[in-house]
mmCIF file of the C-alpha atoms, coordinates in Angstrom:
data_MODEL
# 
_entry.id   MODEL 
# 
loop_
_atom_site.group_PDB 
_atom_site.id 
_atom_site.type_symbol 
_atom_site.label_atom_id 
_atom_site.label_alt_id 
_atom_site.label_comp_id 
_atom_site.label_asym_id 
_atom_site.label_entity_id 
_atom_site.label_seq_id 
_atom_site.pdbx_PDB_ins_code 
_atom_site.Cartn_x 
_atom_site.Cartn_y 
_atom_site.Cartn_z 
_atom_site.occupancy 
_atom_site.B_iso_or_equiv 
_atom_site.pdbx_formal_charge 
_atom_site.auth_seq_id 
_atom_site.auth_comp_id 
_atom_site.auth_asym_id 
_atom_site.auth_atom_id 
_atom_site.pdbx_PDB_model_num 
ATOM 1   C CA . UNK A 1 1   ? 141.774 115.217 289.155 1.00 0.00 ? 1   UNK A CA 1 
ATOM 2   C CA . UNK A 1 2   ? 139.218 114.447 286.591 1.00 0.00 ? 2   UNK A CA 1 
ATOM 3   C CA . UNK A 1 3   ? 139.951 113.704 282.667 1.00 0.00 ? 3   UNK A CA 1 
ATOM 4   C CA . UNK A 1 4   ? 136.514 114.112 280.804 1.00 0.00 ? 4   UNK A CA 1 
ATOM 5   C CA . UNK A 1 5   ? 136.791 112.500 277.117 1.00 0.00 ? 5   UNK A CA 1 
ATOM 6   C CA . UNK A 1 6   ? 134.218 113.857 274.708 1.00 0.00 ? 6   UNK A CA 1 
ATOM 7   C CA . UNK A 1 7   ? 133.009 112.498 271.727 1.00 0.00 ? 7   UNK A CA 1 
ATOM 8   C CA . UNK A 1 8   ? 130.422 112.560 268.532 1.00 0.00 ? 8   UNK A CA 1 
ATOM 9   C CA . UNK A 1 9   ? 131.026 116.139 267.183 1.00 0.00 ? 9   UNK A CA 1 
ATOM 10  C CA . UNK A 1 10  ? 130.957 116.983 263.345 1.00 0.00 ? 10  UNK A CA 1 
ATOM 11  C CA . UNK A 1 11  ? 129.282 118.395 260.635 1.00 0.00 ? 11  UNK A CA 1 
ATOM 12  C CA . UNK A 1 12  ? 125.719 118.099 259.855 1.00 0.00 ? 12  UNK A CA 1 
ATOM 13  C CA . UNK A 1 13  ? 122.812 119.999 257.979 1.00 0.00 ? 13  UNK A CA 1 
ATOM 14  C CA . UNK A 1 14  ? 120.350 121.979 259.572 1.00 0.00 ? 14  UNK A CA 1 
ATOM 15  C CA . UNK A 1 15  ? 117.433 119.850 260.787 1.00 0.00 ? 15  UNK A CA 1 
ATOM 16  C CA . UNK A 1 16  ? 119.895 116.719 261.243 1.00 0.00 ? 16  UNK A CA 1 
ATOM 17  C CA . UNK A 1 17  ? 121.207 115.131 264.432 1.00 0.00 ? 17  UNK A CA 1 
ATOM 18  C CA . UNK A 1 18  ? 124.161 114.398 266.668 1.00 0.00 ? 18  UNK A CA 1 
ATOM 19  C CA . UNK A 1 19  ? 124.735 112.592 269.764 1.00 0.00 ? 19  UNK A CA 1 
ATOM 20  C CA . UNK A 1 20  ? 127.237 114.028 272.296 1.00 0.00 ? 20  UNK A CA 1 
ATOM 21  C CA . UNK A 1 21  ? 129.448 112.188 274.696 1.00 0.00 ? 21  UNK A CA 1 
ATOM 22  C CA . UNK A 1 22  ? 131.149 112.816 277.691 1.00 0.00 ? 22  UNK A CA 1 
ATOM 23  C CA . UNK A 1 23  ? 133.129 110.326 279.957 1.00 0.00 ? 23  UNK A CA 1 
ATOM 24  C CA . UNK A 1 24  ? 135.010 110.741 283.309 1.00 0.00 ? 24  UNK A CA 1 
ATOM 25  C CA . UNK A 1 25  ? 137.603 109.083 284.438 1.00 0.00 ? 25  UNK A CA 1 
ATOM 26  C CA . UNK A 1 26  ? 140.080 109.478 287.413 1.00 0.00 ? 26  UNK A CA 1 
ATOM 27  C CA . UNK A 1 27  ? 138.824 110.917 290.931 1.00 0.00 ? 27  UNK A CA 1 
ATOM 28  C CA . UNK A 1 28  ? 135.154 110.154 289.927 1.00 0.00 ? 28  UNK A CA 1 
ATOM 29  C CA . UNK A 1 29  ? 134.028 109.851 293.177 1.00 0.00 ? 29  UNK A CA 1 
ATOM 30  C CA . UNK A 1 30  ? 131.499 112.357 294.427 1.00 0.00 ? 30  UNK A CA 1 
ATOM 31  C CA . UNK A 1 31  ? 130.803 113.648 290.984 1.00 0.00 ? 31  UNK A CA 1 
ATOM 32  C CA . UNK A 1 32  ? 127.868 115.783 291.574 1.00 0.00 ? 32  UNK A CA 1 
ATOM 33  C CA . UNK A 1 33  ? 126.311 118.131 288.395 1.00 0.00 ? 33  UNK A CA 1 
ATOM 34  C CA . UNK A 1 34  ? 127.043 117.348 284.817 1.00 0.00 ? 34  UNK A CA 1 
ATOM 35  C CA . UNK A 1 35  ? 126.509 119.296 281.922 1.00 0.00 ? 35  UNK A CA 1 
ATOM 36  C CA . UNK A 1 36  ? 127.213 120.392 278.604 1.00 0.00 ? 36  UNK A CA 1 
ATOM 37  C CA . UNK A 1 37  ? 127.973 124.153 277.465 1.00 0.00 ? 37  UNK A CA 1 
ATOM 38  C CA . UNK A 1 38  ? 129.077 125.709 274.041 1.00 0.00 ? 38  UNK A CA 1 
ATOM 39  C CA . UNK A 1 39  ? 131.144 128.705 273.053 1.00 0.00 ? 39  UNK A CA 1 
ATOM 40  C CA . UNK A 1 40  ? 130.467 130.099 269.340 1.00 0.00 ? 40  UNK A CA 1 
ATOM 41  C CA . UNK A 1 41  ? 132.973 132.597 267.417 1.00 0.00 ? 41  UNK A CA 1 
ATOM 42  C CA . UNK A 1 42  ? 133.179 136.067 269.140 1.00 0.00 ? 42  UNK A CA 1 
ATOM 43  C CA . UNK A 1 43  ? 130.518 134.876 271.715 1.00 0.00 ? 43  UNK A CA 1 
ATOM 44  C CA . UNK A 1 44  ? 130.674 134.141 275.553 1.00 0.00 ? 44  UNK A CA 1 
ATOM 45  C CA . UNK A 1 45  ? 130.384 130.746 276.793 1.00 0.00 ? 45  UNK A CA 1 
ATOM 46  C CA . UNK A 1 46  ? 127.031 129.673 277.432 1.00 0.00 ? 46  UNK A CA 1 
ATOM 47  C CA . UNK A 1 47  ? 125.126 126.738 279.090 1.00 0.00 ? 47  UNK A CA 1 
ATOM 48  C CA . UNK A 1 48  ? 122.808 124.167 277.007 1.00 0.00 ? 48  UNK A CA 1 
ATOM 49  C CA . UNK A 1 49  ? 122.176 121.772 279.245 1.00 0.00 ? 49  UNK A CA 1 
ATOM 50  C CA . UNK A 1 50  ? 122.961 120.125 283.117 1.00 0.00 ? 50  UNK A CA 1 
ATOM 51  C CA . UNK A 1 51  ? 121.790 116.887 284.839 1.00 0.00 ? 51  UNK A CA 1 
ATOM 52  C CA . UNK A 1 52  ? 122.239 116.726 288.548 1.00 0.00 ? 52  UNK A CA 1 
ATOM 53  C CA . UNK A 1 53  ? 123.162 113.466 290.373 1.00 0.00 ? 53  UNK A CA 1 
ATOM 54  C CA . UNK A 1 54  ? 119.181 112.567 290.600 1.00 0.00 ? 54  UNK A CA 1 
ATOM 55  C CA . UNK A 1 55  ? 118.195 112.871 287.310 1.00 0.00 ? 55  UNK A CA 1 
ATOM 56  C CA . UNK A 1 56  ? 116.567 116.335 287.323 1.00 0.00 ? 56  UNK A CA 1 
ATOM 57  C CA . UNK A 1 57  ? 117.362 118.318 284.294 1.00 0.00 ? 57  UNK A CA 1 
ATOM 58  C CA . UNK A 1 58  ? 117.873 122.331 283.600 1.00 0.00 ? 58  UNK A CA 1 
ATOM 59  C CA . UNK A 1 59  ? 118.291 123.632 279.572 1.00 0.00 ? 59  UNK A CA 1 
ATOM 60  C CA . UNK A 1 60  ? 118.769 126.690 277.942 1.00 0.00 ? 60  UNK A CA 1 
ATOM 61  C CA . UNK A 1 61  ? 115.639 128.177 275.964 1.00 0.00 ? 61  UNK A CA 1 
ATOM 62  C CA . UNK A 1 62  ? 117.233 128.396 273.124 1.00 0.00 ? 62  UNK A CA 1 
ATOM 63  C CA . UNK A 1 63  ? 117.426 124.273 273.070 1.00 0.00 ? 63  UNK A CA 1 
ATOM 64  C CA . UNK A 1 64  ? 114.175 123.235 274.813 1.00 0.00 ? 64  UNK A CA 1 
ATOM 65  C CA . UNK A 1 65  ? 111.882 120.621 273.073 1.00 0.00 ? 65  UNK A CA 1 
ATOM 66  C CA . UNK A 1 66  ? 115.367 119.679 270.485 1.00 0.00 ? 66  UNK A CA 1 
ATOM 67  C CA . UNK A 1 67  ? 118.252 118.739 273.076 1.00 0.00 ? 67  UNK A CA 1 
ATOM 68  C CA . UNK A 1 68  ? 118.151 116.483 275.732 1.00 0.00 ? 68  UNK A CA 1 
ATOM 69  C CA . UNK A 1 69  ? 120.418 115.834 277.984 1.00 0.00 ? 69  UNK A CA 1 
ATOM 70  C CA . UNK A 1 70  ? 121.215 112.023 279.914 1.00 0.00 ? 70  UNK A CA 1 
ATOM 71  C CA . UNK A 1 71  ? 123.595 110.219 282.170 1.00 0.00 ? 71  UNK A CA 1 
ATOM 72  C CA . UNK A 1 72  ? 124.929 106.729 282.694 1.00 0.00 ? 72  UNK A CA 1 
ATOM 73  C CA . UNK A 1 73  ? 126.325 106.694 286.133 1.00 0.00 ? 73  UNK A CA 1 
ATOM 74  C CA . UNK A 1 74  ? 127.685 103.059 286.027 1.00 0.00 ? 74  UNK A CA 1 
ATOM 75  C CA . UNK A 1 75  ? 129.849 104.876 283.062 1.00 0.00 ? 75  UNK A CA 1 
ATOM 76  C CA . UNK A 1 76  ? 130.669 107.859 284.474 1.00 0.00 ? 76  UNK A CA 1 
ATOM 77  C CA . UNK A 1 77  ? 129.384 109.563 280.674 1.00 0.00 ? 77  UNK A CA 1 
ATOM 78  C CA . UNK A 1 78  ? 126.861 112.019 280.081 1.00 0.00 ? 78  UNK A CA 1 
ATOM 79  C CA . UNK A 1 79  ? 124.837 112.597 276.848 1.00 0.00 ? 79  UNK A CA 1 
ATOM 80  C CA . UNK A 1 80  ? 123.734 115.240 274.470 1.00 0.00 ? 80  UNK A CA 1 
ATOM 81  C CA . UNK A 1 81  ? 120.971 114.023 271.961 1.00 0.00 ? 81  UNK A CA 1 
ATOM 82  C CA . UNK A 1 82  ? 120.834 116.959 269.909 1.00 0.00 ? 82  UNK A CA 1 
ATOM 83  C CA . UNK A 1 83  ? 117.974 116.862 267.013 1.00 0.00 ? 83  UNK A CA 1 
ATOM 84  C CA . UNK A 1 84  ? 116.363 119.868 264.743 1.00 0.00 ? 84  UNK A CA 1 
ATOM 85  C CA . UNK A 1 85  ? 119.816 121.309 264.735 1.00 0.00 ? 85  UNK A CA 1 
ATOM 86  C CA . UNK A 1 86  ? 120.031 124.850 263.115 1.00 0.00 ? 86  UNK A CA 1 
ATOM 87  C CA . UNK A 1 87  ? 122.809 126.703 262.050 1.00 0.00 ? 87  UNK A CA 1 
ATOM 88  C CA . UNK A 1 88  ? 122.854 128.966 264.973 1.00 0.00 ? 88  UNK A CA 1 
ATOM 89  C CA . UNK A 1 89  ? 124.240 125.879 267.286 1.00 0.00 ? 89  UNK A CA 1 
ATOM 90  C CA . UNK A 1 90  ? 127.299 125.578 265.724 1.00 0.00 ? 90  UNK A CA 1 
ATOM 91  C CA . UNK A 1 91  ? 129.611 126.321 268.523 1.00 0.00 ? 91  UNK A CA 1 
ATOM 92  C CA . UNK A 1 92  ? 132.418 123.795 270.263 1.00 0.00 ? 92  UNK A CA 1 
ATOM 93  C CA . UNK A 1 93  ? 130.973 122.545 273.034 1.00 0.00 ? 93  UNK A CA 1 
ATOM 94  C CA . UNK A 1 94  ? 132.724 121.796 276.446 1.00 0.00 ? 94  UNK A CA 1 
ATOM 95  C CA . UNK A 1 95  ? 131.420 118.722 278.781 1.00 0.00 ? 95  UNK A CA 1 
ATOM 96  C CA . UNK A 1 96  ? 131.844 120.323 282.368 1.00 0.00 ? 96  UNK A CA 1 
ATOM 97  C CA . UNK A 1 97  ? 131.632 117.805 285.806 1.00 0.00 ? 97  UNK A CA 1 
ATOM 98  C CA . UNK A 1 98  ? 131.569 118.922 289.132 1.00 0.00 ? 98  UNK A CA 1 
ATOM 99  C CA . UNK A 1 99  ? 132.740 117.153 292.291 1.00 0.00 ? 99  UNK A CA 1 
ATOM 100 C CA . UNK A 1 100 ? 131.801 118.124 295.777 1.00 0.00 ? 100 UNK A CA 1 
ATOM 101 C CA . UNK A 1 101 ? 133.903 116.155 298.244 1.00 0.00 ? 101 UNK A CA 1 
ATOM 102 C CA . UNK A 1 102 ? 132.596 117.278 300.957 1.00 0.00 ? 102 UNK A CA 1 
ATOM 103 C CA . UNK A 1 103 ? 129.910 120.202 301.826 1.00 0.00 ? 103 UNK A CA 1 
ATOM 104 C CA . UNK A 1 104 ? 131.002 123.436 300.698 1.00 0.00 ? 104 UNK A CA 1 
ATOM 105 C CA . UNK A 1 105 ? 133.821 122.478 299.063 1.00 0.00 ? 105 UNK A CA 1 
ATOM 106 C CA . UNK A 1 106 ? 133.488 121.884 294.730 1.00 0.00 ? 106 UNK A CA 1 
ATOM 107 C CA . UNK A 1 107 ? 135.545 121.426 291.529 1.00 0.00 ? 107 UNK A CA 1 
ATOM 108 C CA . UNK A 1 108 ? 134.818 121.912 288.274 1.00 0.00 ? 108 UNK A CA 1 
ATOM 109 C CA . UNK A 1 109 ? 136.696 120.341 285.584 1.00 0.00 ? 109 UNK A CA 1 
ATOM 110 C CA . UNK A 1 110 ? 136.053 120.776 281.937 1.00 0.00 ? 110 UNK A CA 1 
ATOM 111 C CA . UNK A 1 111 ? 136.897 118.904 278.891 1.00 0.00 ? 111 UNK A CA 1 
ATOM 112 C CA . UNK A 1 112 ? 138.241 119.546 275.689 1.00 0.00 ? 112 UNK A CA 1 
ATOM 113 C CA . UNK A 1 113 ? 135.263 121.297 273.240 1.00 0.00 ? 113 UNK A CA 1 
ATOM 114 C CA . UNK A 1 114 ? 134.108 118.775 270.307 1.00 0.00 ? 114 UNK A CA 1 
ATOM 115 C CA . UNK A 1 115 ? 133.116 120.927 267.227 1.00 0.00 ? 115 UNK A CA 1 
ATOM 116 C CA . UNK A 1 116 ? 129.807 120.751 265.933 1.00 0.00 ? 116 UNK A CA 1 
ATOM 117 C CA . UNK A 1 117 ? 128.714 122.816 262.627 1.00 0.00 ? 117 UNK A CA 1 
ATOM 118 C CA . UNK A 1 118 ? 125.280 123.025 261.483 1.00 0.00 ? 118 UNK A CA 1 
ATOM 119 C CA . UNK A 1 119 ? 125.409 123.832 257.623 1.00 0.00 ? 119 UNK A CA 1 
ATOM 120 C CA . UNK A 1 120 ? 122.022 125.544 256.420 1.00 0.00 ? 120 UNK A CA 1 
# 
């Protein structure tokens, strides 16, 4: 198993920033993709942002150019610099690893949701 502890949600105004953190602990071995994804009121689930293992980078449109998204393997944590925030990215947002053991074979495990609300 996998325990993900996030971190840095809150409250801001629109054009403001926040910092997102995610760290893994437990069976951290062979931890493969990591990512962040957000879920607002009444709306699906929805990727913002994922780092593979070597550094190469995929976002949502809707973030491009204001989020970006890092990783500190030695700490097992992955980042979300968010900056120009509007009031349409107020969602809680979920930290989601992935393991892959062995070819073929992959877990995802997810983390609690931080809040983050973008006042206008």
């Amino acid at each position: 198993q996998v325990q993900l502890v996030e971190s840095g949600g809150g409250l801001v105004q629109a054009g403001g920033s926040l910092r997102l953190s995610c760290t893994a602990s437990g069976s951290i071995a062979s931890i493969n993709a990591m990512g962040w994804y957000r879920q607002a009121p009444g709306k699906q689930r929805e990727l913002v942002a994922a780092i593979a293992s070597g550094g190469s980078t995929d976002y949502a449109d809707s973030v491009k150019g204001r989020f970006t998204i890092s990783r500190d393997n030695a700490k097992n944590t992955v980042y979300l610099q968010m900056n120009s925030l509007k009031p349409e990215d107020t969602a809680v947002y979920y930290c989601r690893v992935r393991r892959v053991p062995r070819p073929g074979i992959a877990y995802d495990f997810w983390g609690q949701g931080t809040q983050v609300t973008v006042s206008s």
